[in-house]
PDB file of C-alpha atoms and ligand atoms in Angstrom:
ATOM      1  CA  MET A   1       5.278 -39.575 -13.001  1.00 95.00           C
ATOM      2  CA  LEU A   2       2.096 -40.549 -14.810  1.00 98.00           C
ATOM      3  CA  ALA A   3      -1.483 -40.321 -14.375  1.00 98.00           C
ATOM      4  CA  TYR A   4      -4.421 -41.663 -15.773  1.00 98.00           C
ATOM      5  CA  LEU A   5      -7.398 -39.418 -15.339  1.00 98.00           C
ATOM      6  CA  ASN A   6     -11.173 -40.324 -17.027  1.00 98.00           C
ATOM      7  CA  GLY A   7      -9.329 -42.436 -19.846  1.00 98.00           C
ATOM      8  CA  GLN A   8      -6.274 -40.297 -20.840  1.00 98.00           C
ATOM      9  CA  PHE A   9      -2.462 -40.625 -19.539  1.00 98.00           C
ATOM     10  CA  LEU A  10      -0.894 -37.684 -18.884  1.00 98.00           C
ATOM     11  CA  PRO A  11       1.803 -36.278 -16.548  1.00 98.00           C
ATOM     12  CA  ARG A  12       0.838 -35.918 -13.342  1.00 98.00           C
ATOM     13  CA  ALA A  13       1.270 -32.622 -12.393  1.00 97.00           C
ATOM     14  CA  ASP A  14      -0.870 -31.537 -15.145  1.00 98.00           C
ATOM     15  CA  ALA A  15      -3.873 -33.929 -14.265  1.00 98.00           C
ATOM     16  CA  ALA A  16      -6.271 -31.784 -12.329  1.00 98.00           C
ATOM     17  CA  VAL A  17     -10.183 -32.313 -11.208  1.00 98.00           C
ATOM     18  CA  PRO A  18     -12.395 -29.330 -10.977  1.00 98.00           C
ATOM     19  CA  VAL A  19     -13.154 -27.470  -7.775  1.00 98.00           C
ATOM     20  CA  GLU A  20     -16.950 -28.906  -8.058  1.00 98.00           C
ATOM     21  CA  ASP A  21     -15.680 -32.691  -8.262  1.00 98.00           C
ATOM     22  CA  ARG A  22     -17.707 -34.354  -4.901  1.00 98.00           C
ATOM     23  CA  GLY A  23     -14.628 -36.413  -4.196  1.00 98.00           C
ATOM     24  CA  PHE A  24     -13.218 -32.724  -3.274  1.00 98.00           C
ATOM     25  CA  VAL A  25     -16.366 -31.400  -1.905  1.00 98.00           C
ATOM     26  CA  PHE A  26     -17.843 -33.748  -0.145  1.00 98.00           C
ATOM     27  CA  GLY A  27     -15.301 -36.800   0.120  1.00 98.00           C
ATOM     28  CA  ASP A  28     -17.805 -38.581  -2.010  1.00 98.00           C
ATOM     29  CA  GLY A  29     -15.485 -41.469  -3.176  1.00 98.00           C
ATOM     30  CA  VAL A  30     -13.906 -45.034  -3.148  1.00 98.00           C
ATOM     31  CA  TYR A  31     -10.555 -45.596  -3.701  1.00 99.00           C
ATOM     32  CA  GLU A  32      -8.176 -48.896  -3.949  1.00 98.00           C
ATOM     33  CA  VAL A  33      -4.489 -49.190  -3.229  1.00 98.00           C
ATOM     34  CA  TRP A  34      -2.628 -52.678  -4.908  1.00 98.00           C
ATOM     35  CA  ARG A  35       0.517 -54.030  -4.064  1.00 98.00           C
ATOM     36  CA  VAL A  36       2.608 -54.378  -7.160  1.00 98.00           C
ATOM     37  CA  VAL A  37       5.573 -57.083  -7.898  1.00 98.00           C
ATOM     38  CA  GLY A  38       7.723 -57.176 -10.722  1.00 97.00           C
ATOM     39  CA  GLY A  39       4.689 -55.120 -12.560  1.00 98.00           C
ATOM     40  CA  ARG A  40       2.098 -57.569 -11.521  1.00 98.00           C
ATOM     41  CA  LEU A  41      -0.859 -56.790  -9.431  1.00 98.00           C
ATOM     42  CA  PHE A  42      -1.267 -59.231  -6.432  1.00 98.00           C
ATOM     43  CA  GLU A  43      -4.932 -59.971  -5.685  1.00 98.00           C
ATOM     44  CA  THR A  44      -6.182 -58.203  -8.739  1.00 98.00           C
ATOM     45  CA  GLU A  45      -9.882 -59.937  -8.283  1.00 98.00           C
ATOM     46  CA  ARG A  46      -9.751 -59.058  -4.730  1.00 98.00           C
ATOM     47  CA  HIS A  47      -9.354 -55.526  -4.925  1.00 98.00           C
ATOM     48  CA  LEU A  48     -11.459 -54.824  -7.810  1.00 98.00           C
ATOM     49  CA  ALA A  49     -14.764 -56.979  -5.669  1.00 98.00           C
ATOM     50  CA  ARG A  50     -14.284 -54.493  -3.045  1.00 98.00           C
ATOM     51  CA  LEU A  51     -14.285 -51.806  -5.374  1.00 98.00           C
ATOM     52  CA  SER A  52     -17.379 -52.929  -7.160  1.00 98.00           C
ATOM     53  CA  SER A  53     -18.717 -53.758  -3.611  1.00 98.00           C
ATOM     54  CA  GLY A  54     -18.268 -50.137  -2.300  1.00 98.00           C
ATOM     55  CA  LEU A  55     -19.298 -48.150  -5.495  1.00 98.00           C
ATOM     56  CA  GLY A  56     -22.553 -50.224  -5.329  1.00 98.00           C
ATOM     57  CA  GLU A  57     -23.092 -49.298  -1.559  1.00 98.00           C
ATOM     58  CA  LEU A  58     -22.553 -45.445  -2.524  1.00 97.00           C
ATOM     59  CA  ARG A  59     -24.575 -46.010  -5.942  1.00 96.00           C
ATOM     60  CA  ILE A  60     -21.747 -44.940  -7.935  1.00 97.00           C
ATOM     61  CA  GLN A  61     -21.844 -45.395 -11.814  1.00 94.00           C
ATOM     62  CA  ALA A  62     -19.291 -48.189 -12.170  1.00 96.00           C
ATOM     63  CA  PRO A  63     -16.304 -46.961 -14.550  1.00 97.00           C
ATOM     64  CA  ASP A  64     -15.055 -49.408 -17.351  1.00 97.00           C
ATOM     65  CA  LEU A  65     -11.953 -49.828 -15.158  1.00 97.00           C
ATOM     66  CA  VAL A  66     -13.596 -52.374 -12.623  1.00 97.00           C
ATOM     67  CA  ASP A  67     -12.942 -55.038 -15.812  1.00 98.00           C
ATOM     68  CA  PRO A  68      -9.926 -56.662 -14.897  1.00 98.00           C
ATOM     69  CA  GLU A  69      -8.487 -56.478 -18.664  1.00 98.00           C
ATOM     70  CA  ARG A  70      -9.173 -52.801 -18.716  1.00 98.00           C
ATOM     71  CA  LEU A  71      -7.618 -52.272 -15.349  1.00 98.00           C
ATOM     72  CA  THR A  72      -4.060 -54.328 -15.618  1.00 98.00           C
ATOM     73  CA  ALA A  73      -4.235 -52.710 -19.237  1.00 98.00           C
ATOM     74  CA  ILE A  74      -3.943 -48.924 -17.227  1.00 98.00           C
ATOM     75  CA  ALA A  75      -1.693 -50.327 -14.354  1.00 98.00           C
ATOM     76  CA  ASP A  76       0.803 -51.552 -17.103  1.00 98.00           C
ATOM     77  CA  ARG A  77       0.716 -48.348 -18.914  1.00 98.00           C
ATOM     78  CA  LEU A  78       1.394 -46.601 -16.118  1.00 98.00           C
ATOM     79  CA  LEU A  79       3.829 -48.975 -14.507  1.00 98.00           C
ATOM     80  CA  THR A  80       5.779 -49.264 -17.568  1.00 98.00           C
ATOM     81  CA  GLU A  81       6.052 -45.692 -18.324  1.00 98.00           C
ATOM     82  CA  ASP A  82       6.849 -45.055 -15.085  1.00 98.00           C
ATOM     83  CA  GLY A  83       9.703 -47.251 -15.021  1.00 98.00           C
ATOM     84  CA  LEU A  84       8.028 -49.445 -12.431  1.00 98.00           C
ATOM     85  CA  LEU A  85       8.469 -52.831 -13.704  1.00 97.00           C
ATOM     86  CA  ASP A  86      11.087 -53.816 -11.399  1.00 96.00           C
ATOM     87  CA  GLY A  87      11.140 -53.982  -7.873  1.00 95.00           C
ATOM     88  CA  GLU A  88       8.017 -52.801  -5.768  1.00 98.00           C
ATOM     89  CA  ALA A  89       4.907 -50.586  -6.382  1.00 98.00           C
ATOM     90  CA  THR A  90       1.806 -49.561  -5.492  1.00 98.00           C
ATOM     91  CA  PHE A  91      -1.167 -48.952  -7.665  1.00 98.00           C
ATOM     92  CA  TYR A  92      -3.864 -46.548  -6.302  1.00 99.00           C
ATOM     93  CA  VAL A  93      -7.457 -46.396  -7.781  1.00 99.00           C
ATOM     94  CA  GLU A  94      -9.479 -43.601  -6.736  1.00 99.00           C
ATOM     95  CA  VAL A  95     -13.391 -43.214  -8.355  1.00 98.00           C
ATOM     96  CA  THR A  96     -15.386 -40.113  -7.254  1.00 98.00           C
ATOM     97  CA  ARG A  97     -19.248 -39.441  -8.308  1.00 98.00           C
ATOM     98  CA  GLY A  98     -18.319 -36.794 -10.584  1.00 97.00           C
ATOM     99  CA  VAL A  99     -18.392 -33.073 -10.669  1.00 97.00           C
ATOM    100  CA  ALA A 100     -21.744 -31.270 -10.227  1.00 96.00           C
ATOM    101  CA  PRO A 101     -22.881 -27.957  -8.202  1.00 96.00           C
ATOM    102  CA  ARG A 102     -22.312 -28.707  -4.321  1.00 97.00           C
ATOM    103  CA  THR A 103     -25.379 -30.188  -3.354  1.00 96.00           C
ATOM    104  CA  HIS A 104     -26.124 -32.525  -0.715  1.00 97.00           C
ATOM    105  CA  GLN A 105     -27.737 -35.167  -2.029  1.00 97.00           C
ATOM    106  CA  PHE A 106     -26.782 -37.183  -5.667  1.00 96.00           C
ATOM    107  CA  PRO A 107     -26.723 -34.929  -8.536  1.00 94.00           C
ATOM    108  CA  SER A 108     -30.051 -35.382 -10.457  1.00 77.00           C
ATOM    109  CA  ALA A 109     -28.521 -35.193 -14.281  1.00 71.00           C
ATOM    110  CA  SER A 110     -26.304 -38.238 -14.719  1.00 79.00           C
ATOM    111  CA  ILE A 111     -22.875 -37.274 -14.455  1.00 93.00           C
ATOM    112  CA  SER A 112     -19.607 -39.493 -15.124  1.00 96.00           C
ATOM    113  CA  PRO A 113     -17.485 -40.288 -12.249  1.00 98.00           C
ATOM    114  CA  THR A 114     -14.170 -39.317 -11.757  1.00 98.00           C
ATOM    115  CA  VAL A 115     -11.515 -42.056 -12.108  1.00 98.00           C
ATOM    116  CA  PHE A 116      -7.826 -41.556 -11.118  1.00 98.00           C
ATOM    117  CA  ALA A 117      -5.283 -43.966 -10.982  1.00 98.00           C
ATOM    118  CA  MET A 118      -1.343 -43.645 -10.627  1.00 98.00           C
ATOM    119  CA  ALA A 119       1.255 -45.898  -9.942  1.00 98.00           C
ATOM    120  CA  ASN A 120       4.229 -45.486  -6.994  1.00 98.00           C
ATOM    121  CA  ARG A 121       7.510 -46.875  -6.294  1.00 98.00           C
ATOM    122  CA  PHE A 122       6.980 -48.666  -2.978  1.00 98.00           C
ATOM    123  CA  LYS A 123       9.740 -49.839   0.019  1.00 97.00           C
ATOM    124  CA  PRO A 124       8.913 -52.080   2.179  1.00 95.00           C
ATOM    125  CA  ALA A 125       9.477 -51.198   5.995  1.00 94.00           C
ATOM    126  CA  GLU A 126      12.594 -53.499   6.200  1.00 93.00           C
ATOM    127  CA  PRO A 127      14.510 -53.455   8.916  1.00 93.00           C
ATOM    128  CA  LEU A 128      11.723 -52.130  11.270  1.00 97.00           C
ATOM    129  CA  ARG A 129      10.099 -55.824  10.805  1.00 98.00           C
ATOM    130  CA  GLN A 130      13.125 -57.531  12.054  1.00 97.00           C
ATOM    131  CA  SER A 131      12.880 -55.476  15.482  1.00 98.00           C
ATOM    132  CA  GLY A 132       9.118 -54.842  15.757  1.00 98.00           C
ATOM    133  CA  ALA A 133       7.268 -51.788  15.724  1.00 98.00           C
ATOM    134  CA  THR A 134       5.174 -49.908  18.250  1.00 98.00           C
ATOM    135  CA  CYS A 135       1.447 -48.911  18.444  1.00 98.00           C
ATOM    136  CA  ILE A 136      -0.875 -46.396  20.594  1.00 98.00           C
ATOM    137  CA  THR A 137      -4.519 -46.662  21.007  1.00 98.00           C
ATOM    138  CA  MET A 138      -7.058 -44.271  20.545  1.00 98.00           C
ATOM    139  CA  PRO A 139     -10.629 -44.286  20.169  1.00 98.00           C
ATOM    140  CA  ASP A 140     -12.189 -45.355  16.914  1.00 98.00           C
ATOM    141  CA  ILE A 141     -14.347 -41.763  16.038  1.00 98.00           C
ATOM    142  CA  ARG A 142     -15.032 -43.133  12.663  1.00 98.00           C
ATOM    143  CA  TRP A 143     -18.357 -43.535  11.192  1.00 98.00           C
ATOM    144  CA  LEU A 144     -20.035 -46.970  11.378  1.00 98.00           C
ATOM    145  CA  ARG A 145     -19.371 -48.078   7.818  1.00 98.00           C
ATOM    146  CA  CYS A 146     -15.931 -48.632   7.643  1.00 98.00           C
ATOM    147  CA  ASP A 147     -16.266 -51.720   5.565  1.00 98.00           C
ATOM    148  CA  ILE A 148     -16.472 -49.010   2.982  1.00 98.00           C
ATOM    149  CA  LYS A 149     -12.924 -48.359   1.270  1.00 98.00           C
ATOM    150  CA  THR A 150     -14.025 -44.408   0.642  1.00 98.00           C
ATOM    151  CA  ILE A 151     -11.435 -41.809   0.676  1.00 98.00           C
ATOM    152  CA  GLN A 152     -12.585 -40.007   3.528  1.00 98.00           C
ATOM    153  CA  LEU A 153      -9.877 -40.412   6.009  1.00 98.00           C
ATOM    154  CA  LEU A 154      -9.663 -37.667   8.693  1.00 98.00           C
ATOM    155  CA  PRO A 155      -9.756 -40.040  11.522  1.00 98.00           C
ATOM    156  CA  ASN A 156      -7.248 -41.828  10.012  1.00 98.00           C
ATOM    157  CA  VAL A 157      -5.389 -39.192   9.080  1.00 98.00           C
ATOM    158  CA  LEU A 158      -5.308 -37.609  12.453  1.00 98.00           C
ATOM    159  CA  GLY A 159      -4.977 -40.930  14.252  1.00 98.00           C
ATOM    160  CA  LYS A 160      -1.681 -41.944  12.325  1.00 98.00           C
ATOM    161  CA  GLN A 161      -0.646 -38.221  12.816  1.00 98.00           C
ATOM    162  CA  ALA A 162      -0.973 -39.359  16.222  1.00 98.00           C
ATOM    163  CA  ALA A 163       1.099 -41.710  16.240  1.00 98.00           C
ATOM    164  CA  ALA A 164       4.018 -40.309  14.392  1.00 98.00           C
ATOM    165  CA  ASP A 165       3.861 -37.732  17.047  1.00 98.00           C
ATOM    166  CA  ALA A 166       4.461 -40.284  19.798  1.00 98.00           C
ATOM    167  CA  GLY A 167       6.567 -41.916  17.822  1.00 98.00           C
ATOM    168  CA  ALA A 168       4.727 -44.967  17.177  1.00 98.00           C
ATOM    169  CA  LEU A 169       4.306 -46.788  14.246  1.00 98.00           C
ATOM    170  CA  ASP A 170       0.138 -46.744  14.165  1.00 98.00           C
ATOM    171  CA  VAL A 171      -2.920 -46.716  16.254  1.00 98.00           C
ATOM    172  CA  LEU A 172      -4.705 -48.861  17.332  1.00 98.00           C
ATOM    173  CA  PHE A 173      -8.533 -47.721  17.370  1.00 99.00           C
ATOM    174  CA  VAL A 174     -10.854 -48.868  20.464  1.00 98.00           C
ATOM    175  CA  ARG A 175     -14.511 -49.273  19.972  1.00 98.00           C
ATOM    176  CA  ASP A 176     -16.759 -50.152  22.271  1.00 98.00           C
ATOM    177  CA  GLY A 177     -14.354 -51.637  24.344  1.00 98.00           C
ATOM    178  CA  VAL A 178     -12.419 -53.837  21.658  1.00 98.00           C
ATOM    179  CA  ILE A 179      -9.656 -53.113  19.011  1.00 98.00           C
ATOM    180  CA  THR A 180     -11.185 -52.618  15.676  1.00 99.00           C
ATOM    181  CA  GLU A 181      -8.083 -52.176  13.373  1.00 98.00           C
ATOM    182  CA  THR A 182      -4.975 -49.109  12.599  1.00 98.00           C
ATOM    183  CA  SER A 183      -5.345 -46.379  10.357  1.00 98.00           C
ATOM    184  CA  HIS A 184      -4.595 -48.016   7.142  1.00 98.00           C
ATOM    185  CA  ALA A 185      -4.208 -52.139   7.946  1.00 98.00           C
ATOM    186  CA  ASN A 186      -6.236 -54.807   9.963  1.00 99.00           C
ATOM    187  CA  VAL A 187      -4.368 -55.920  13.533  1.00 99.00           C
ATOM    188  CA  LEU A 188      -4.557 -59.336  14.958  1.00 99.00           C
ATOM    189  CA  ALA A 189      -3.518 -60.969  18.271  1.00 98.00           C
ATOM    190  CA  VAL A 190      -1.957 -64.275  19.309  1.00 98.00           C
ATOM    191  CA  ILE A 191      -4.141 -65.105  22.434  1.00 98.00           C
ATOM    192  CA  ASP A 192      -3.743 -68.853  23.944  1.00 98.00           C
ATOM    193  CA  GLY A 193      -1.931 -69.963  20.854  1.00 97.00           C
ATOM    194  CA  ALA A 194      -4.924 -68.738  18.510  1.00 98.00           C
ATOM    195  CA  ILE A 195      -4.931 -65.824  16.372  1.00 98.00           C
ATOM    196  CA  ARG A 196      -7.547 -63.068  17.243  1.00 98.00           C
ATOM    197  CA  THR A 197      -9.086 -60.450  15.014  1.00 98.00           C
ATOM    198  CA  HIS A 198     -11.845 -58.241  14.549  1.00 98.00           C
ATOM    199  CA  PRO A 199     -14.545 -60.178  12.363  1.00 98.00           C
ATOM    200  CA  THR A 200     -15.330 -58.497   9.383  1.00 98.00           C
ATOM    201  CA  ASN A 201     -18.399 -56.273   9.734  1.00 98.00           C
ATOM    202  CA  ASN A 202     -19.795 -52.916   9.450  1.00 98.00           C
ATOM    203  CA  LEU A 203     -16.482 -51.809  11.824  1.00 98.00           C
ATOM    204  CA  ILE A 204     -13.439 -52.260  10.018  1.00 98.00           C
ATOM    205  CA  LEU A 205     -12.344 -52.558   6.280  1.00 98.00           C
ATOM    206  CA  ALA A 206     -12.313 -56.367   5.266  1.00 98.00           C
ATOM    207  CA  GLY A 207      -8.370 -56.062   4.092  1.00 98.00           C
ATOM    208  CA  ILE A 208      -7.129 -58.520   1.537  1.00 98.00           C
ATOM    209  CA  THR A 209      -4.003 -58.709   3.155  1.00 98.00           C
ATOM    210  CA  ARG A 210      -6.192 -60.431   6.518  1.00 99.00           C
ATOM    211  CA  ALA A 211      -8.060 -62.526   4.373  1.00 98.00           C
ATOM    212  CA  VAL A 212      -4.762 -63.885   2.697  1.00 98.00           C
ATOM    213  CA  VAL A 213      -2.646 -64.357   6.096  1.00 98.00           C
ATOM    214  CA  LEU A 214      -5.630 -65.748   7.453  1.00 98.00           C
ATOM    215  CA  GLU A 215      -5.741 -68.474   4.485  1.00 98.00           C
ATOM    216  CA  ILE A 216      -2.073 -69.106   5.200  1.00 98.00           C
ATOM    217  CA  ALA A 217      -2.528 -69.801   9.241  1.00 98.00           C
ATOM    218  CA  ARG A 218      -5.345 -72.174   8.462  1.00 98.00           C
ATOM    219  CA  ASP A 219      -3.413 -73.965   5.780  1.00 98.00           C
ATOM    220  CA  HIS A 220      -0.854 -74.457   8.596  1.00 98.00           C
ATOM    221  CA  GLY A 221      -3.295 -75.237  10.901  1.00 98.00           C
ATOM    222  CA  ILE A 222      -3.042 -71.942  13.273  1.00 98.00           C
ATOM    223  CA  ARG A 223      -6.425 -71.673  14.819  1.00 98.00           C
ATOM    224  CA  VAL A 224      -8.235 -68.559  13.585  1.00 98.00           C
ATOM    225  CA  ASP A 225     -10.824 -66.917  16.099  1.00 98.00           C
ATOM    226  CA  GLU A 226     -12.695 -63.810  14.025  1.00 98.00           C
ATOM    227  CA  THR A 227     -13.348 -62.550  17.746  1.00 98.00           C
ATOM    228  CA  PRO A 228     -12.490 -59.165  18.779  1.00 98.00           C
ATOM    229  CA  PHE A 229     -10.004 -58.646  21.619  1.00 98.00           C
ATOM    230  CA  ALA A 230      -9.750 -55.950  23.894  1.00 98.00           C
ATOM    231  CA  PRO A 231      -7.047 -53.540  25.190  1.00 98.00           C
ATOM    232  CA  SER A 232      -6.967 -55.360  28.116  1.00 98.00           C
ATOM    233  CA  ASP A 233      -6.150 -58.338  26.363  1.00 98.00           C
ATOM    234  CA  LEU A 234      -3.264 -57.596  25.249  1.00 98.00           C
ATOM    235  CA  SER A 235      -1.225 -58.176  28.560  1.00 97.00           C
ATOM    236  CA  ARG A 236      -1.920 -61.512  27.819  1.00 97.00           C
ATOM    237  CA  ALA A 237      -1.024 -61.609  24.095  1.00 98.00           C
ATOM    238  CA  SER A 238       2.038 -63.634  22.641  1.00 98.00           C
ATOM    239  CA  GLU A 239       2.102 -61.676  19.679  1.00 98.00           C
ATOM    240  CA  ILE A 240       0.342 -58.420  18.469  1.00 98.00           C
ATOM    241  CA  PHE A 241       0.741 -57.838  14.110  1.00 99.00           C
ATOM    242  CA  LEU A 242      -0.382 -56.205  11.744  1.00 98.00           C
ATOM    243  CA  ALA A 243      -1.661 -56.936   7.926  1.00 99.00           C
ATOM    244  CA  GLY A 244      -2.254 -54.810   4.673  1.00 98.00           C
ATOM    245  CA  THR A 245      -1.001 -53.912   1.316  1.00 98.00           C
ATOM    246  CA  THR A 246       1.150 -51.605   2.297  1.00 98.00           C
ATOM    247  CA  THR A 247       2.235 -53.195   5.645  1.00 98.00           C
ATOM    248  CA  ASP A 248       2.362 -56.485   4.396  1.00 98.00           C
ATOM    249  CA  VAL A 249       2.756 -58.588   8.107  1.00 98.00           C
ATOM    250  CA  MET A 250       4.482 -56.297  11.161  1.00 98.00           C
ATOM    251  CA  PRO A 251       5.168 -57.155  14.457  1.00 98.00           C
ATOM    252  CA  ILE A 252       4.112 -55.092  17.338  1.00 98.00           C
ATOM    253  CA  ILE A 253       6.106 -55.247  20.211  1.00 98.00           C
ATOM    254  CA  ARG A 254       4.453 -52.675  22.357  1.00 98.00           C
ATOM    255  CA  VAL A 255       1.063 -50.770  22.439  1.00 98.00           C
ATOM    256  CA  ASP A 256       1.290 -48.020  24.618  1.00 98.00           C
ATOM    257  CA  ASP A 257       2.890 -48.979  27.878  1.00 98.00           C
ATOM    258  CA  ILE A 258       2.459 -52.631  27.590  1.00 98.00           C
ATOM    259  CA  VAL A 259       5.216 -54.970  25.761  1.00 98.00           C
ATOM    260  CA  ILE A 260       4.323 -57.956  23.731  1.00 98.00           C
ATOM    261  CA  GLY A 261       5.955 -61.356  22.929  1.00 97.00           C
ATOM    262  CA  GLY A 262       8.926 -59.867  26.114  1.00 97.00           C
ATOM    263  CA  GLY A 263       9.520 -57.095  23.212  1.00 98.00           C
ATOM    264  CA  ARG A 264      10.365 -59.379  20.111  1.00 98.00           C
ATOM    265  CA  PRO A 265       8.739 -60.356  16.878  1.00 98.00           C
ATOM    266  CA  GLY A 266       6.963 -63.908  17.325  1.00 98.00           C
ATOM    267  CA  PRO A 267       6.717 -67.279  15.682  1.00 98.00           C
ATOM    268  CA  ILE A 268       3.586 -66.932  13.899  1.00 98.00           C
ATOM    269  CA  ALA A 269       4.109 -63.311  12.625  1.00 98.00           C
ATOM    270  CA  THR A 270       7.593 -64.583  11.130  1.00 98.00           C
ATOM    271  CA  THR A 271       5.923 -67.634   9.620  1.00 98.00           C
ATOM    272  CA  LEU A 272       3.075 -65.506   8.145  1.00 98.00           C
ATOM    273  CA  PHE A 273       5.094 -62.569   7.155  1.00 98.00           C
ATOM    274  CA  ARG A 274       7.375 -65.442   4.946  1.00 98.00           C
ATOM    275  CA  GLU A 275       4.517 -67.432   3.619  1.00 98.00           C
ATOM    276  CA  LEU A 276       3.028 -63.486   2.420  1.00 98.00           C
ATOM    277  CA  ARG A 277       6.559 -63.026   1.005  1.00 98.00           C
ATOM    278  CA  ARG A 278       6.656 -66.261  -0.447  1.00 98.00           C
ATOM    279  CA  ARG A 279       3.687 -65.610  -2.619  1.00 98.00           C
ATOM    280  CA  LEU A 280       4.582 -61.956  -3.830  1.00 98.00           C
ATOM    281  CA  ASP A 281       7.907 -63.215  -4.602  1.00 97.00           C
ATOM    282  CA  ARG A 282       6.196 -66.208  -6.561  1.00 97.00           C
ATOM    283  CA  LEU A 283       4.061 -63.638  -8.403  1.00 97.00           C
ATOM    284  CA  ALA A 284       7.392 -61.591  -9.073  1.00 96.00           C
ATOM    285  CA  HIS A 285       8.762 -64.608 -10.909  1.00 93.00           C
ATOM    286  CA  GLU A 286       5.639 -65.158 -13.092  1.00 88.00           C
ATOM    287  CA  ARG A 287       6.052 -62.220 -15.364  1.00 68.00           C
ATOM    288  CA  ALA A 288       8.947 -63.601 -17.502  1.00 57.00           C
ATOM    289  CA  GLY A 289       7.746 -63.572 -21.145  1.00 49.00           C
ATOM    290  CA  ARG A 290       4.348 -62.691 -20.027  1.00 54.00           C
ATOM    291  CA  GLY A 291       4.367 -58.964 -20.035  1.00 51.00           C
ATOM    292  CA  ALA A 292       3.196 -57.058 -17.012  1.00 51.00           C
ATOM    293  CA  ALA A 293       0.654 -56.799 -14.818  1.00 54.00           C
ATOM    294  CA  THR A 294      -2.140 -59.337 -15.947  1.00 50.00           C
ATOM    295  CA  ALA A 295      -5.254 -60.348 -14.357  1.00 43.00           C
ATOM    296  CA  SER A 296      -4.907 -63.648 -12.414  1.00 44.00           C
ATOM    297  CA  ALA A 297      -3.009 -62.943  -9.327  1.00 40.00           C
TER     298      ALA A 297
HETATM  299  N1  LIG B   1      -5.050 -49.587   3.287  1.00 66.98           N
HETATM  300  N2  LIG B   1      -7.871 -51.237   7.129  1.00 66.98           N
HETATM  301  C1  LIG B   1      -7.886 -49.826   6.371  1.00 66.98           C
HETATM  302  C2  LIG B   1      -8.492 -48.587   7.577  1.00 66.98           C
HETATM  303  C3  LIG B   1      -7.102 -49.506   5.545  1.00 66.98           C
HETATM  304  O1  LIG B   1      -6.957 -48.488   5.095  1.00 66.98           O
HETATM  305  C4  LIG B   1      -6.823 -50.800   5.125  1.00 66.98           C
HETATM  306  C5  LIG B   1      -5.998 -50.460   3.741  1.00 66.98           C
HETATM  307  C6  LIG B   1      -6.960 -51.957   5.380  1.00 66.98           C
HETATM  308  C7  LIG B   1      -5.902 -53.164   5.161  1.00 66.98           C
HETATM  309  O2  LIG B   1      -6.196 -53.421   3.748  1.00 66.98           O
HETATM  310  P1  LIG B   1      -5.613 -54.673   2.613  1.00 66.98           P
HETATM  311  O3  LIG B   1      -5.331 -55.350   3.388  1.00 66.98           O
HETATM  312  O4  LIG B   1      -7.065 -54.745   1.497  1.00 66.98           O
HETATM  313  O5  LIG B   1      -4.560 -53.451   1.985  1.00 66.98           O
HETATM  314  C8  LIG B   1      -7.122 -52.471   6.646  1.00 66.98           C
HETATM  315  C9  LIG B   1      -4.755 -48.848   2.153  1.00 66.98           C
HETATM  316  C10 LIG B   1      -3.593 -49.708   1.780  1.00 66.98           C
HETATM  317  C11 LIG B   1      -4.179 -47.436   1.892  1.00 66.98           C
HETATM  318  O6  LIG B   1      -5.210 -46.668   2.344  1.00 66.98           O
HETATM  319  O7  LIG B   1      -3.281 -47.090   1.590  1.00 66.98           O
END
């Protein structure tokens, strides 16, 4: 497998960053994950916009890869050489502030950011989607800028591990009495026939899949109410589902001891997954005769 690191393509095993990289020392960086179908990046621009906004918030100099043509050229080469033009993959990009002697404040000299990218094979979570998955709840102990996709993911790692230890797929984080999101996906509920989900503010990541799924819902005349729901609302939710780049739409049939929707995936999650899958499949089929990853998605 290949890696892209600071302008160079090299075997992933040989890709290394200095120990004083501020990503390694402070978690001082941001990342993005794209879904790739048939060699094409899904929602190229929206992910890039989020990456640029995160870099801006952290005042990290934007590397040339934030340009869609440069990004897709890098993705093309990784996907091609790693044999990932067919089927499903993910494309990961990480940008850290760069390498400098350890001091909390930004380095005074102008340093170049460290830029890393890789592509990986991805397998969607079938057949779990057909049966539906389970979640646990846990306090959301993350910081108050969850809208920035930083590489500081320790509460997310601990949450996901707690879920795995409990035999569940993921954790629903609870802050101030409401459910925010999961370790790496957004969470939506169907209550009184409408989709309820946490609004995009500083307490959640504004998921691209969340945005796509809400678009699809509105197109289908499904009411959307971006008001958070509480753990106490779970027992009256007819559906709960997750949305994320590596999650697609995943029905949740039990949270802690509360069975949701009679323990079966519900019609709204099923419709939204089908339509999301259609968009992915359409993108994959556009590849014929047009090269691999391109800017439009
Ligand atoms: N995670 N919330 C959190 C905390 C996330 O980390 C993610 C994505 C999402 C969903 O966002 P999107 O639909 O844009 O992928 C929500 C990525 C996939 C990850 O960490 O692997």
